[in-house]
Tab-separated table of C-alpha atoms and ligand atoms in Angstrom:
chain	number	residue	atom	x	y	z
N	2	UNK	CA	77.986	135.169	-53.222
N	3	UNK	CA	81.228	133.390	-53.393
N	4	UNK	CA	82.045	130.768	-55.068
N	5	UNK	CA	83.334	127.692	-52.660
N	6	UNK	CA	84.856	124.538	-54.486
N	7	UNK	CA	83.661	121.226	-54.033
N	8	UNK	CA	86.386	117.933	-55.072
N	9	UNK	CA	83.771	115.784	-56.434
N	10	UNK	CA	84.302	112.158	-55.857
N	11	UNK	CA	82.839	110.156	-58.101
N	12	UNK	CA	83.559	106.430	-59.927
N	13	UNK	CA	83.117	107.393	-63.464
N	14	UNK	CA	79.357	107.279	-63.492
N	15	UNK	CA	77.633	108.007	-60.265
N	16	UNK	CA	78.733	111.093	-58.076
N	17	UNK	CA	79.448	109.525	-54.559
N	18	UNK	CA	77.236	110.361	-51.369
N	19	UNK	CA	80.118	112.486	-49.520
N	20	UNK	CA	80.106	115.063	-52.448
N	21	UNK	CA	76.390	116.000	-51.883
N	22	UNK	CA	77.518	116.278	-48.461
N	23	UNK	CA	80.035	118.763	-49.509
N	24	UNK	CA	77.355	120.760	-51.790
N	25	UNK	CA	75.622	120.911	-48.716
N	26	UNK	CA	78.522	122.318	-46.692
N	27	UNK	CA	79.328	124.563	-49.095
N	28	UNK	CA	76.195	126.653	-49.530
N	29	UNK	CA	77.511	127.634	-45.849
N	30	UNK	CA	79.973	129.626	-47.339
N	31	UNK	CA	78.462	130.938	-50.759
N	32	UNK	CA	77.767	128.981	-54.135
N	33	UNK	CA	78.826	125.427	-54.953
N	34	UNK	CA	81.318	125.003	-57.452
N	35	UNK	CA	81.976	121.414	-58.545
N	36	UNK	CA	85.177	120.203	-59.767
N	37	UNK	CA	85.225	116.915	-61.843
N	38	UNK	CA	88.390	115.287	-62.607
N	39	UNK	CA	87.979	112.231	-64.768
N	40	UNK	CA	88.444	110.835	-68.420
N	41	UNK	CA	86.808	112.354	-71.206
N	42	UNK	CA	82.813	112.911	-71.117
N	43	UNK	CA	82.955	112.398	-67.162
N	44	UNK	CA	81.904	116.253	-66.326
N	45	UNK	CA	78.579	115.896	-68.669
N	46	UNK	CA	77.765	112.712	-67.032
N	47	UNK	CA	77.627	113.756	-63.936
N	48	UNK	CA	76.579	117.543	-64.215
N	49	UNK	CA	72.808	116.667	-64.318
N	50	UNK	CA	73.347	114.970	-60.574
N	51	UNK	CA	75.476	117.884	-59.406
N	52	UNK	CA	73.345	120.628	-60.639
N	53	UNK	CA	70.199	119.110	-58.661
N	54	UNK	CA	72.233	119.202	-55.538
N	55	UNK	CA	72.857	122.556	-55.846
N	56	UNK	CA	76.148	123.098	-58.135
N	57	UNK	CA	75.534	126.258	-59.585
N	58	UNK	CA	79.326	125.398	-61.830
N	59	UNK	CA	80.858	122.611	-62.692
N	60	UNK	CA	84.749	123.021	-63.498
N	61	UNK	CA	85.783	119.791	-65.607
N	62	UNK	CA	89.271	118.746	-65.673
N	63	UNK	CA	89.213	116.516	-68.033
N	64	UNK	CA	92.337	114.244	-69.367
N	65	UNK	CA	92.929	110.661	-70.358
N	66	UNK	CA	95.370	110.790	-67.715
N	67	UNK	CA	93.212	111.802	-64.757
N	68	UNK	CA	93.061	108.424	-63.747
N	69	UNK	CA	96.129	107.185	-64.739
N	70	UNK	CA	98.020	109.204	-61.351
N	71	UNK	CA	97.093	109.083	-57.934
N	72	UNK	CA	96.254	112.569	-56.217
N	73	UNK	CA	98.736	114.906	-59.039
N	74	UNK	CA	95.782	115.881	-61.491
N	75	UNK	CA	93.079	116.523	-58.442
N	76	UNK	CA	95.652	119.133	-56.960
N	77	UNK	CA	96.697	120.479	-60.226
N	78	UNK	CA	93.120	120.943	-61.038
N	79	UNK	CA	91.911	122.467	-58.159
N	80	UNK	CA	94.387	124.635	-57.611
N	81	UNK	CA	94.057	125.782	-61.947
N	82	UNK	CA	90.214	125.821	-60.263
N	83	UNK	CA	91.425	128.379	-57.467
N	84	UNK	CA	93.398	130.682	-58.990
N	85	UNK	CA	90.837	131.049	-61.994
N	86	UNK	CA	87.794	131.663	-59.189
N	87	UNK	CA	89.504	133.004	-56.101
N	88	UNK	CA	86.815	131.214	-53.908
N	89	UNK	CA	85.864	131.744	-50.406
N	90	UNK	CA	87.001	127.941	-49.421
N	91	UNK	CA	87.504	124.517	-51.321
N	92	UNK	CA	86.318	121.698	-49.611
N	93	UNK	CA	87.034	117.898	-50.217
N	94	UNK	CA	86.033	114.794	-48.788
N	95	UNK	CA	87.960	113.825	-45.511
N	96	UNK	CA	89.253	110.149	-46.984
N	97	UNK	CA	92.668	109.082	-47.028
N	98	UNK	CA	93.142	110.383	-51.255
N	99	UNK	CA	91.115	113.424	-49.670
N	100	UNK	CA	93.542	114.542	-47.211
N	101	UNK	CA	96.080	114.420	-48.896
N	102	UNK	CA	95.050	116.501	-51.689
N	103	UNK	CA	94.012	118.760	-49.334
N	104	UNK	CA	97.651	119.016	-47.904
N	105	UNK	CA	99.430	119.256	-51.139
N	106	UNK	CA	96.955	121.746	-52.467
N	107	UNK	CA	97.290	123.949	-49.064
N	108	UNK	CA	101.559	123.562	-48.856
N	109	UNK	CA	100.835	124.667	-52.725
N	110	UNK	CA	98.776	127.802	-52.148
N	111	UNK	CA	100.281	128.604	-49.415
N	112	UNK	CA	97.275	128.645	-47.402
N	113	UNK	CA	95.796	127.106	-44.206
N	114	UNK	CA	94.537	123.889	-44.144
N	115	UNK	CA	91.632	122.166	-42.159
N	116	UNK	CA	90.787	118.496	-41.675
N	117	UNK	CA	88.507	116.486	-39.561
N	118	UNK	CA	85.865	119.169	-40.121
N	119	UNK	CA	82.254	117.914	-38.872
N	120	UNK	CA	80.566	121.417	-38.564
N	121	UNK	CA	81.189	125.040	-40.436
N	122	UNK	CA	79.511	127.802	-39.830
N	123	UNK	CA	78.850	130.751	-42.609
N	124	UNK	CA	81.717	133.015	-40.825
N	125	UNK	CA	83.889	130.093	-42.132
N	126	UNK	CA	84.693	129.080	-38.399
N	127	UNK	CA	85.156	124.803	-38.929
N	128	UNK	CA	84.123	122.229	-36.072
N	129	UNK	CA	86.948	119.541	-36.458
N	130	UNK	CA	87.736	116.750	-34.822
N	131	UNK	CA	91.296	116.493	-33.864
N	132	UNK	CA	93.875	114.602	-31.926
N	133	UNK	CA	92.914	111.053	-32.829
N	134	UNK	CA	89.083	112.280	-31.902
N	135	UNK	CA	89.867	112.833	-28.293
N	136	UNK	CA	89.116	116.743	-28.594
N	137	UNK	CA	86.841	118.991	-30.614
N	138	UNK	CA	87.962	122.263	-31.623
N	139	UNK	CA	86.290	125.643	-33.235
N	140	UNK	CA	89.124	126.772	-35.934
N	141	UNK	CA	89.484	129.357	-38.696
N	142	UNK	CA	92.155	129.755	-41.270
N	143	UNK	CA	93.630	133.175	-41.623
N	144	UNK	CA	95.673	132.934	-44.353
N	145	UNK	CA	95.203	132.237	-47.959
N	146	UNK	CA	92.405	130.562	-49.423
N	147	UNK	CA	91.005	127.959	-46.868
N	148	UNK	CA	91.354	124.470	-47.744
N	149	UNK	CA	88.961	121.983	-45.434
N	150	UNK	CA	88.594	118.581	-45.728
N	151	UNK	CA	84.821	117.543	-44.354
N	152	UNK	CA	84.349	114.038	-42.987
N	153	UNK	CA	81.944	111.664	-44.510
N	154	UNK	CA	78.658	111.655	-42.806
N	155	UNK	CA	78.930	115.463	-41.360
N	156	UNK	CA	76.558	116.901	-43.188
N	157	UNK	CA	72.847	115.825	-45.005
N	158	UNK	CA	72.923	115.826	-48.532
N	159	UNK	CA	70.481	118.457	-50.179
N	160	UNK	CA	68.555	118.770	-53.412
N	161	UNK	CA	67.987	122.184	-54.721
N	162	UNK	CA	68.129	121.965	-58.321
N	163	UNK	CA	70.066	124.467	-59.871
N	164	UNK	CA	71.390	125.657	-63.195
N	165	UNK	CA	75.246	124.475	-63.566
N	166	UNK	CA	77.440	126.614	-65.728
N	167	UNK	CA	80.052	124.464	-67.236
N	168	UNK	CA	83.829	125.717	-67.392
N	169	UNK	CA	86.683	123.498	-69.067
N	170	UNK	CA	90.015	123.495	-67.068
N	171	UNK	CA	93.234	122.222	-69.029
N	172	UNK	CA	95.518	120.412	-66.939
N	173	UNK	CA	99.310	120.932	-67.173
N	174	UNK	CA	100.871	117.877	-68.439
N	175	UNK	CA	102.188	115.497	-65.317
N	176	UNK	CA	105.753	114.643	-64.343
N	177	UNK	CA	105.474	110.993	-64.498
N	178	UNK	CA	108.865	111.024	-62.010
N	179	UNK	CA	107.328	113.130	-59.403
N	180	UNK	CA	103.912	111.538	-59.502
N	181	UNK	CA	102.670	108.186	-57.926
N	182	UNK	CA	101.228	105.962	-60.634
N	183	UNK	CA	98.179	103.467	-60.470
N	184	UNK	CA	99.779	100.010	-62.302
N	185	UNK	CA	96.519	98.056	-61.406
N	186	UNK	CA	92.897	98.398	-59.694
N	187	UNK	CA	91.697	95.384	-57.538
N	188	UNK	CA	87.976	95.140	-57.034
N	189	UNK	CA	86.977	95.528	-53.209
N	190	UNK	CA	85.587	92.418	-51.351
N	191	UNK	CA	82.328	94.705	-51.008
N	192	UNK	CA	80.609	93.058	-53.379
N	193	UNK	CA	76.917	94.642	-53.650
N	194	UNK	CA	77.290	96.332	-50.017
N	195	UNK	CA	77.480	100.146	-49.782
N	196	UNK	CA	81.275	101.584	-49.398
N	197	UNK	CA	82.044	101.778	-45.957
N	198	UNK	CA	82.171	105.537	-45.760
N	199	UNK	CA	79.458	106.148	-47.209
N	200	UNK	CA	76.970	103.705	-45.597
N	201	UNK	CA	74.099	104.839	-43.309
N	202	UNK	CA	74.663	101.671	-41.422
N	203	UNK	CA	78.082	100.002	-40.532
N	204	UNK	CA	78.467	96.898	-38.565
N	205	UNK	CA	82.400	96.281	-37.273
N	206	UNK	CA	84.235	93.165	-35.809
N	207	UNK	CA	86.651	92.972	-33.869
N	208	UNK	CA	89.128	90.983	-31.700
N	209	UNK	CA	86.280	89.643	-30.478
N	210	UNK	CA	84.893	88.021	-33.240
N	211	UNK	CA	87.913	85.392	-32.684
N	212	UNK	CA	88.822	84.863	-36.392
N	213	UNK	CA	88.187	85.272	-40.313
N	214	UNK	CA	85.145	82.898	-40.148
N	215	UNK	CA	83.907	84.761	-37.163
N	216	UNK	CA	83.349	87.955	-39.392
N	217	UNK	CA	80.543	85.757	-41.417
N	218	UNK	CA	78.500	86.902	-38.449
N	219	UNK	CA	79.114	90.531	-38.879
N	220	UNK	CA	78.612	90.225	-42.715
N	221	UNK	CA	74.941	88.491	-42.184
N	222	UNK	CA	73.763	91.588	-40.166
N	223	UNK	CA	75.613	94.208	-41.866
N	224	UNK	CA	73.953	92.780	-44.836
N	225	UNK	CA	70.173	92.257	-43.087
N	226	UNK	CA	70.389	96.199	-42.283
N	227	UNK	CA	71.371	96.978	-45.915
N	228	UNK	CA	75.231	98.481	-44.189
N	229	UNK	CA	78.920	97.628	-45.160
N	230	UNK	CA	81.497	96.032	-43.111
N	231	UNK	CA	84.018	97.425	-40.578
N	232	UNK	CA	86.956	96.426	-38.410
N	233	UNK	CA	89.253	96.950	-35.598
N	234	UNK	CA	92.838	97.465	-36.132
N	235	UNK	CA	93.060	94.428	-33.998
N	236	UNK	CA	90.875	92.511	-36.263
N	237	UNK	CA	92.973	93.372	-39.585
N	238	UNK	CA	96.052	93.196	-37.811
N	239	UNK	CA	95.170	89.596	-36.844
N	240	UNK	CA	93.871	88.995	-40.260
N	241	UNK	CA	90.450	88.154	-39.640
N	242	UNK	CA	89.531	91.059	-42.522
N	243	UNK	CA	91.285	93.070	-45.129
N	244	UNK	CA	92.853	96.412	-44.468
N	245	UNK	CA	90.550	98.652	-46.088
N	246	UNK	CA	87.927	97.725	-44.071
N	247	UNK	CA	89.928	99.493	-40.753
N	248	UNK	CA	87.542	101.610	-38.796
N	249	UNK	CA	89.735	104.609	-36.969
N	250	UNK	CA	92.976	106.501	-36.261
N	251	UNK	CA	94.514	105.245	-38.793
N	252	UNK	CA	91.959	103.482	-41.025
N	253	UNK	CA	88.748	105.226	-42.247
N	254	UNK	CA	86.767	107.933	-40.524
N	255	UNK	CA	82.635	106.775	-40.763
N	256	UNK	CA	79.899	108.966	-39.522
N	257	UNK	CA	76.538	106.531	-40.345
N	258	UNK	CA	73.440	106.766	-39.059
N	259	UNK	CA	73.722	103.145	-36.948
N	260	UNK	CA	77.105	102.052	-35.878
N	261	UNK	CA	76.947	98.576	-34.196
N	262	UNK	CA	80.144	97.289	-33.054
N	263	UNK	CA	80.743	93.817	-32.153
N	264	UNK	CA	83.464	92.523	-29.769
N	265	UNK	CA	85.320	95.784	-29.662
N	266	UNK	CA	86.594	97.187	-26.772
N	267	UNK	CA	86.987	100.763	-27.957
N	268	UNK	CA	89.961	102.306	-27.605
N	269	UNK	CA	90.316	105.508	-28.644
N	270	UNK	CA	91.833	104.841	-31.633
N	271	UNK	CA	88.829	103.194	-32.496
N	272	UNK	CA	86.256	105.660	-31.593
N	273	UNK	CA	88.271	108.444	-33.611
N	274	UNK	CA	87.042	107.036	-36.344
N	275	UNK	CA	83.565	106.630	-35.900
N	276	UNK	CA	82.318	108.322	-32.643
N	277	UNK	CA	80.245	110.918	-34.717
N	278	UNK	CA	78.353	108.155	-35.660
N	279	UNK	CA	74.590	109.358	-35.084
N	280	UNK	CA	73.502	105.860	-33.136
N	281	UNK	CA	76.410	103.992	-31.780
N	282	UNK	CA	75.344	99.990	-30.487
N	283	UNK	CA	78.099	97.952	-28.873
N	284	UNK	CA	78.020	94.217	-28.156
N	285	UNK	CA	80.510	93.595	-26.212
N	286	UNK	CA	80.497	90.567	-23.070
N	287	UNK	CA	83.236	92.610	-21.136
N	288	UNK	CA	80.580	95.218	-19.159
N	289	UNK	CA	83.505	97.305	-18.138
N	290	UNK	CA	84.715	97.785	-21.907
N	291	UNK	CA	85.405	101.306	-22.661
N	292	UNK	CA	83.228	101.194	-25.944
N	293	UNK	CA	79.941	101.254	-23.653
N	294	UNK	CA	81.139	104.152	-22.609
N	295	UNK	CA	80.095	106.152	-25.344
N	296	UNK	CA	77.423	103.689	-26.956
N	297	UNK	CA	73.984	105.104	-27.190
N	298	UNK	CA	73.046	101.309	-26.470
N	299	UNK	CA	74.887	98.501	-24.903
N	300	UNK	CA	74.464	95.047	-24.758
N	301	UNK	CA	76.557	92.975	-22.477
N	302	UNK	CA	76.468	89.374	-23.858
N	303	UNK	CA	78.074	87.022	-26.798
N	304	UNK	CA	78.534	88.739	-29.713
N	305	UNK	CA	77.741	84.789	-31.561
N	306	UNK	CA	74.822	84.757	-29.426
N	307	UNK	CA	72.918	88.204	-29.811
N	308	UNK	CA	74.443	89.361	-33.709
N	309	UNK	CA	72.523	86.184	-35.084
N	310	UNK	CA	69.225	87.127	-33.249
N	311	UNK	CA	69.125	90.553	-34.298
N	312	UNK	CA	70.199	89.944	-37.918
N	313	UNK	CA	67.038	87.640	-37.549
N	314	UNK	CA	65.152	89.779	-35.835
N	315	UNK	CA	65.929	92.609	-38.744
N	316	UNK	CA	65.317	89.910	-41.263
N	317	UNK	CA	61.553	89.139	-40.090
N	318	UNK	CA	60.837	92.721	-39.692
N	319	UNK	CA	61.811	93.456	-43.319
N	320	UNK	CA	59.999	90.080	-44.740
E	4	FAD	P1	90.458	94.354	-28.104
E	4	FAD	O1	90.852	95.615	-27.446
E	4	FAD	O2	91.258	93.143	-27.837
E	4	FAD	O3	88.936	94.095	-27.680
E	4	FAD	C1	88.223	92.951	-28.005
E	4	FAD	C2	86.903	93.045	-27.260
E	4	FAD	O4	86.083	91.964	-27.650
E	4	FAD	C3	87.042	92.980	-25.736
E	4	FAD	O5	86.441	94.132	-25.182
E	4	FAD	C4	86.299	91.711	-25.348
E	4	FAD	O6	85.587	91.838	-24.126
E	4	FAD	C5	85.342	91.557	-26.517
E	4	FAD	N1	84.932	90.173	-26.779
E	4	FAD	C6	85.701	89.059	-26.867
E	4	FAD	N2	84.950	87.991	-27.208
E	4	FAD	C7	83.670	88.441	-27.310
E	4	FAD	C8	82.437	87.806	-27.635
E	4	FAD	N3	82.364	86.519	-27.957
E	4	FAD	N4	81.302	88.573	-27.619
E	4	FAD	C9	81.347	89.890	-27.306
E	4	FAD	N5	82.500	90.538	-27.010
E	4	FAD	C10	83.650	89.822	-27.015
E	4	FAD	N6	92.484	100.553	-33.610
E	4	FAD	C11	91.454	100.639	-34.474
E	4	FAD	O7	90.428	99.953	-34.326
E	4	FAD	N7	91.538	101.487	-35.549
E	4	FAD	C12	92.609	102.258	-35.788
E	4	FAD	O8	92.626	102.984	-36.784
E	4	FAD	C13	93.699	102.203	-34.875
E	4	FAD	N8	94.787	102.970	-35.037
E	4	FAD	C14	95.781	102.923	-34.102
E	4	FAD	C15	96.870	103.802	-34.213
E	4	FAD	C16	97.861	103.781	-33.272
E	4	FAD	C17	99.007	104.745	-33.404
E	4	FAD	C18	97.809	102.869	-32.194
E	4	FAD	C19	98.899	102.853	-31.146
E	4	FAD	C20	96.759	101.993	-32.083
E	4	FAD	C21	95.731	102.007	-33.026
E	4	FAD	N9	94.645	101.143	-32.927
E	4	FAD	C22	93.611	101.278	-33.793
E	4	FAD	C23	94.635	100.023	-31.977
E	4	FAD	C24	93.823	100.285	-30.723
E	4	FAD	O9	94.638	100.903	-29.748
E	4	FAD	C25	93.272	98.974	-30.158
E	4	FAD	O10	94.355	98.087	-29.916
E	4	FAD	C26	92.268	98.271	-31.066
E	4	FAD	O11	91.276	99.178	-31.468
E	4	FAD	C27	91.636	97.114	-30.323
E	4	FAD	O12	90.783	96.425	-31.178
E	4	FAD	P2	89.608	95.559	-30.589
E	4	FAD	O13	88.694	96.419	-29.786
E	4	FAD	O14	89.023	94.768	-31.694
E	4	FAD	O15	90.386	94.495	-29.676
């Protein structure tokens, strides 16, 4: 079997959801092949974790400086990673950092480049999602090594403990003057609430919710179902919630289990982001607003009105 790469994401200690996702994926194709990118000792925490979801390698690329640069080391590692294991496909997770490793490490190899992807099949033909989610399309890259960026929430993580075989990468040193540096980390308003894509439930505001206070609502039932926290463009635009919280086109791409939106009208910049959400609920007093159009439920009412049941509704249930 071939071996097919796998970007792990991770935060130092824990291996994030979306990269058991991608183990998952990649047995598609052939055998797993993690690479971890982090400061020294990262690669032996997280083998253990890796190896049970099916890594049957684990390339570690690691350097003081790992973290230090934005998305220089991953690409520099994974393509050392390529050209050591000429594998049938590398994947990586579909988030903003993710896509654009993908790019620079496809205009690298010279090789074709997928994104979006929500489905692949073992011929290596991808499902992806493209133009802004309004079509689907079957694709295949025919030149060079594939490189396909899987969104979050595509595929079900698996455990099939394995034995990982470790391999050491040494990364070239980095041009400080063609690399973006990270001068400062800010901790996310998250607090103890899953990150966003990678939540099996996500509750979003928008417009609708009328304002920054508003969004307390949307934080009492995202936090009653156990979910994180999403918004409309409209919604950050207006400021009622930070940035990284942006649910779409050109925020982040979701796929949860439960997708509730409240007082979003769902334009299609909206739904490319999250339509492949397995159970979509919209709460919306407009009837006419587009969003029912692709909800598996709808209710038509005030968002202040029927949020504060359900979260107590939820909140009984669990008591
Ligand atoms: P609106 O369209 O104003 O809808 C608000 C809804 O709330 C209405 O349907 C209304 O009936 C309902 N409502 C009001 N009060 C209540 C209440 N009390 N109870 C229940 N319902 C209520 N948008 C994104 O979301 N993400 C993106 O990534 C994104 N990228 C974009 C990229 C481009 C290039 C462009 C051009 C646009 C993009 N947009 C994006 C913007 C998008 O087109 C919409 O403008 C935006 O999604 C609208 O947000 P909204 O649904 O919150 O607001």
């Amino acid at each position: 079997m071939p071996d097919v790469l796998v970007l792990v994401d991770h935060d130092g200690e824990r291996v994030h959801k979306s990269t058991y996702e991608l183990l998952a994926a990649a047995r598609r194709l052939g055998d797993p092949a993690a690479v971890v990118l982090g400061g020294p000792g990262t690669a032996s925490r997280l083998t253990e974790a890796l190896a049970r979801h099916g890594a049957t390698s684990v390339h570690a690329a690691e350097s003081a400086e790992a973290t230090e640069f934005l998305t220089t080391p991953a690409v520099d590692a994974l393509e050392l990673a390529v050209r050591e294991v000429r594998p049938a496909a590398v994947l990586v997770s579909a988030t903003t950092d993710g896509k654009e490793v993908a790019g620079r490490l496809a205009a690298r190899l010279d090789a074709g480049l997928l994104t979006d992807a929500v489905d692949l099949d073992p011929s290596g033909t991808v499902t992806q999602i493209v133009f802004g989610g309004s079509c689907t399309v079957r694709a295949r890259v025919t030149h060079g090594t594939p490189v396909i960026a899987v969104r979050p929430g595509s595929f079900e993580p698996e455990e099939c403990p394995v034995a990982a075989v470790r391999h050491d990468l040494v990364l070239p040193p980095i041009d400080p003057a063609a690399s973006a540096r990270v001068t400062g980390r800010r901790a996310a308003l998250a607090g103890d609430r899953p990150a966003l894509t990678e939540a099996a439930v996500v509750v979003s505001g928008g417009r609708g919710v009328g304002g920054a206070d508003g969004f307390k609502v949307v934080e009492r039932l995202a936090d009653a179902l156990g979910g994180a926290v999403g918004a409309s463009r409209a919604a950050v635009d207006a400021g009622y919630y930070p940035h990284q919280y942006q649910v779409g086109q050109t925020g982040k791409s979701v796929s949860p289990r439960l997708y509730i939106a409240l007082g979003i009208s769902g334009a299609i910049q909206h739904l490319a982001g999250m339509q492949t959400s397995k159970t979509i609920v919209a709460v919306n007093k407009d009837p006419e607003a587009p969003v029912f159009g692709l909800a598996d439920y709808g209710v038509v009412g005030d968002l202040f009105a029927v949020a504060p049941q359900l979260t107590d509704e939820v909140a009984a249930r669990r008591a």
